[in-house]
Coordinates of C-alpha atoms in Angstrom, one line a residue:
X23 CA 42.7 35.3 -36.7
X24 CA 41.3 35.7 -40.2
X25 CA 38.3 33.4 -39.8
X26 CA 35.0 35.2 -39.3
X27 CA 34.1 33.3 -36.2
X28 CA 37.4 33.6 -34.4
X29 CA 37.6 34.0 -30.6
X30 CA 40.6 35.3 -28.7
X31 CA 40.9 34.2 -25.1
X32 CA 43.8 35.2 -22.9
X33 CA 44.3 33.7 -19.5
X34 CA 47.0 35.4 -17.4
X35 CA 48.5 34.6 -14.0
X36 CA 50.2 38.0 -13.6
X37 CA 48.4 40.8 -12.0
X38 CA 49.5 44.4 -11.7
X39 CA 52.6 44.0 -13.8
X40 CA 54.1 45.0 -17.0
X41 CA 53.0 41.6 -18.4
X42 CA 49.4 42.5 -17.9
X43 CA 49.8 45.8 -19.7
X44 CA 51.5 44.0 -22.6
X45 CA 48.7 41.5 -22.8
X46 CA 46.2 44.3 -22.9
X47 CA 48.0 45.7 -25.9
X48 CA 47.9 42.3 -27.6
X49 CA 44.2 42.0 -26.9
X50 CA 43.6 45.5 -28.4
X51 CA 45.7 44.6 -31.5
X52 CA 43.7 41.4 -32.2
X53 CA 40.3 42.5 -30.9
X54 CA 39.4 44.1 -34.3
X55 CA 40.1 40.7 -36.0
X56 CA 38.1 38.5 -33.6
X57 CA 34.4 38.4 -33.1
X58 CA 34.7 37.9 -29.4
X59 CA 37.6 38.7 -26.9
X60 CA 37.9 37.4 -23.4
X61 CA 40.6 38.7 -21.0
X62 CA 40.6 36.6 -17.9
X63 CA 42.8 36.5 -14.8
X64 CA 43.7 32.9 -13.9
X65 CA 42.9 33.6 -10.2
X66 CA 39.3 34.5 -11.3
X67 CA 38.9 31.0 -12.7
X68 CA 39.9 29.3 -9.5
X69 CA 37.2 28.8 -7.0
X70 CA 38.9 25.8 -5.4
X71 CA 40.1 26.3 -1.8
X72 CA 43.8 25.8 -1.4
X73 CA 44.8 22.7 0.5
X74 CA 47.5 23.6 3.0
X75 CA 48.9 20.1 2.8
X76 CA 49.5 20.0 -0.9
X77 CA 52.9 20.6 -2.4
X78 CA 53.6 24.2 -3.3
X79 CA 55.0 25.1 -6.7
X80 CA 58.3 25.7 -5.0
X81 CA 58.2 22.1 -3.6
X82 CA 57.4 20.8 -7.1
X83 CA 60.3 22.7 -8.5
X84 CA 62.7 21.5 -5.8
X85 CA 61.5 17.9 -6.3
X86 CA 62.0 18.2 -10.0
X87 CA 65.5 19.8 -9.7
X88 CA 66.8 17.4 -7.1
X89 CA 65.7 14.4 -9.2
X90 CA 67.8 15.4 -12.1
X91 CA 71.4 14.2 -12.7
X92 CA 74.1 16.8 -12.1
X93 CA 74.6 17.2 -15.8
X94 CA 70.9 17.7 -16.3
X95 CA 70.9 20.3 -13.5
X96 CA 73.7 22.1 -15.4
X97 CA 71.6 22.2 -18.5
X98 CA 68.5 23.4 -16.6
X99 CA 70.6 26.2 -15.0
X100 CA 72.0 27.2 -18.4
X101 CA 68.5 27.2 -19.9
X102 CA 67.1 29.2 -17.0
X103 CA 69.9 31.7 -17.6
X104 CA 68.8 32.2 -21.1
X105 CA 71.7 30.4 -22.8
X106 CA 71.3 28.6 -26.1
X107 CA 72.1 24.9 -26.4
X108 CA 75.4 25.8 -28.1
X109 CA 76.3 28.2 -25.3
X110 CA 75.4 25.6 -22.6
X111 CA 77.4 22.9 -24.5
X112 CA 80.5 25.2 -24.6
X113 CA 80.3 25.8 -20.9
X114 CA 79.9 22.1 -20.2
X115 CA 82.6 21.0 -22.7
X116 CA 80.2 18.9 -24.7
X117 CA 78.5 19.1 -28.1
X118 CA 75.1 20.8 -28.5
X119 CA 73.5 17.5 -29.6
X120 CA 74.1 16.2 -26.1
X121 CA 72.5 19.3 -24.5
X122 CA 69.5 18.7 -26.8
X123 CA 69.3 15.0 -25.7
X124 CA 69.5 16.1 -22.0
X125 CA 66.7 18.6 -22.7
X126 CA 64.5 15.9 -24.3
X127 CA 65.0 13.8 -21.1
X128 CA 64.3 16.8 -18.9
X129 CA 61.1 17.6 -20.8
X130 CA 59.9 14.0 -20.5
X131 CA 60.6 14.0 -16.8
X132 CA 58.9 17.3 -16.4
X133 CA 55.7 15.8 -17.8
X134 CA 55.5 13.6 -14.7
X135 CA 56.1 16.3 -12.2
X136 CA 54.5 19.4 -13.8
X137 CA 52.1 18.0 -16.4
X138 CA 50.2 21.3 -16.7
X139 CA 53.2 22.9 -18.4
X140 CA 54.2 22.2 -22.0
X141 CA 57.1 19.8 -22.3
X142 CA 59.4 22.2 -24.2
X143 CA 61.9 25.0 -23.5
X144 CA 59.1 27.6 -22.9
X145 CA 57.2 25.3 -20.5
X146 CA 60.4 24.6 -18.6
X147 CA 61.2 28.3 -18.2
X148 CA 57.6 29.0 -17.2
X149 CA 57.7 26.1 -14.7
X150 CA 61.0 27.2 -13.2
X151 CA 60.0 30.8 -13.0
X152 CA 62.0 32.6 -10.3
X153 CA 63.1 29.3 -8.7
X154 CA 66.9 30.1 -8.9
X155 CA 66.3 33.6 -7.5
X156 CA 64.8 32.0 -4.4
X157 CA 67.5 29.3 -4.3
X158 CA 70.8 31.0 -5.2
X159 CA 72.7 28.2 -3.5
X160 CA 71.7 26.0 -6.4
X161 CA 73.3 28.2 -9.1

């Protein structure tokens, strides 16, 4: 943010939570370094009516999860639990390189189902969100 014409734009999808308060602190921290700051709620950007026939995010998550192999599902569950590749590998009795290979395949597959999320660990975690909380039978 050291350029003189820098702009900081933050789009959030969380309202009334601790996340919003944390983002406000970040905005305040960087506001003095940027010429312009925009703090926008994602819902304020959406003027498109919701189609009741479209797949919900939960439907997308379930479609994604069920299309994975059982071993990929184990890797996804471990990742969603916050485990490292090494910890997941230990649980599965494989080497961490195999976990990394599974994750690469999972990220590639995720691109086709949830292409608005980055194809990496952070994107996977954001896409999954609270999926396993709502589906404890899958854990």
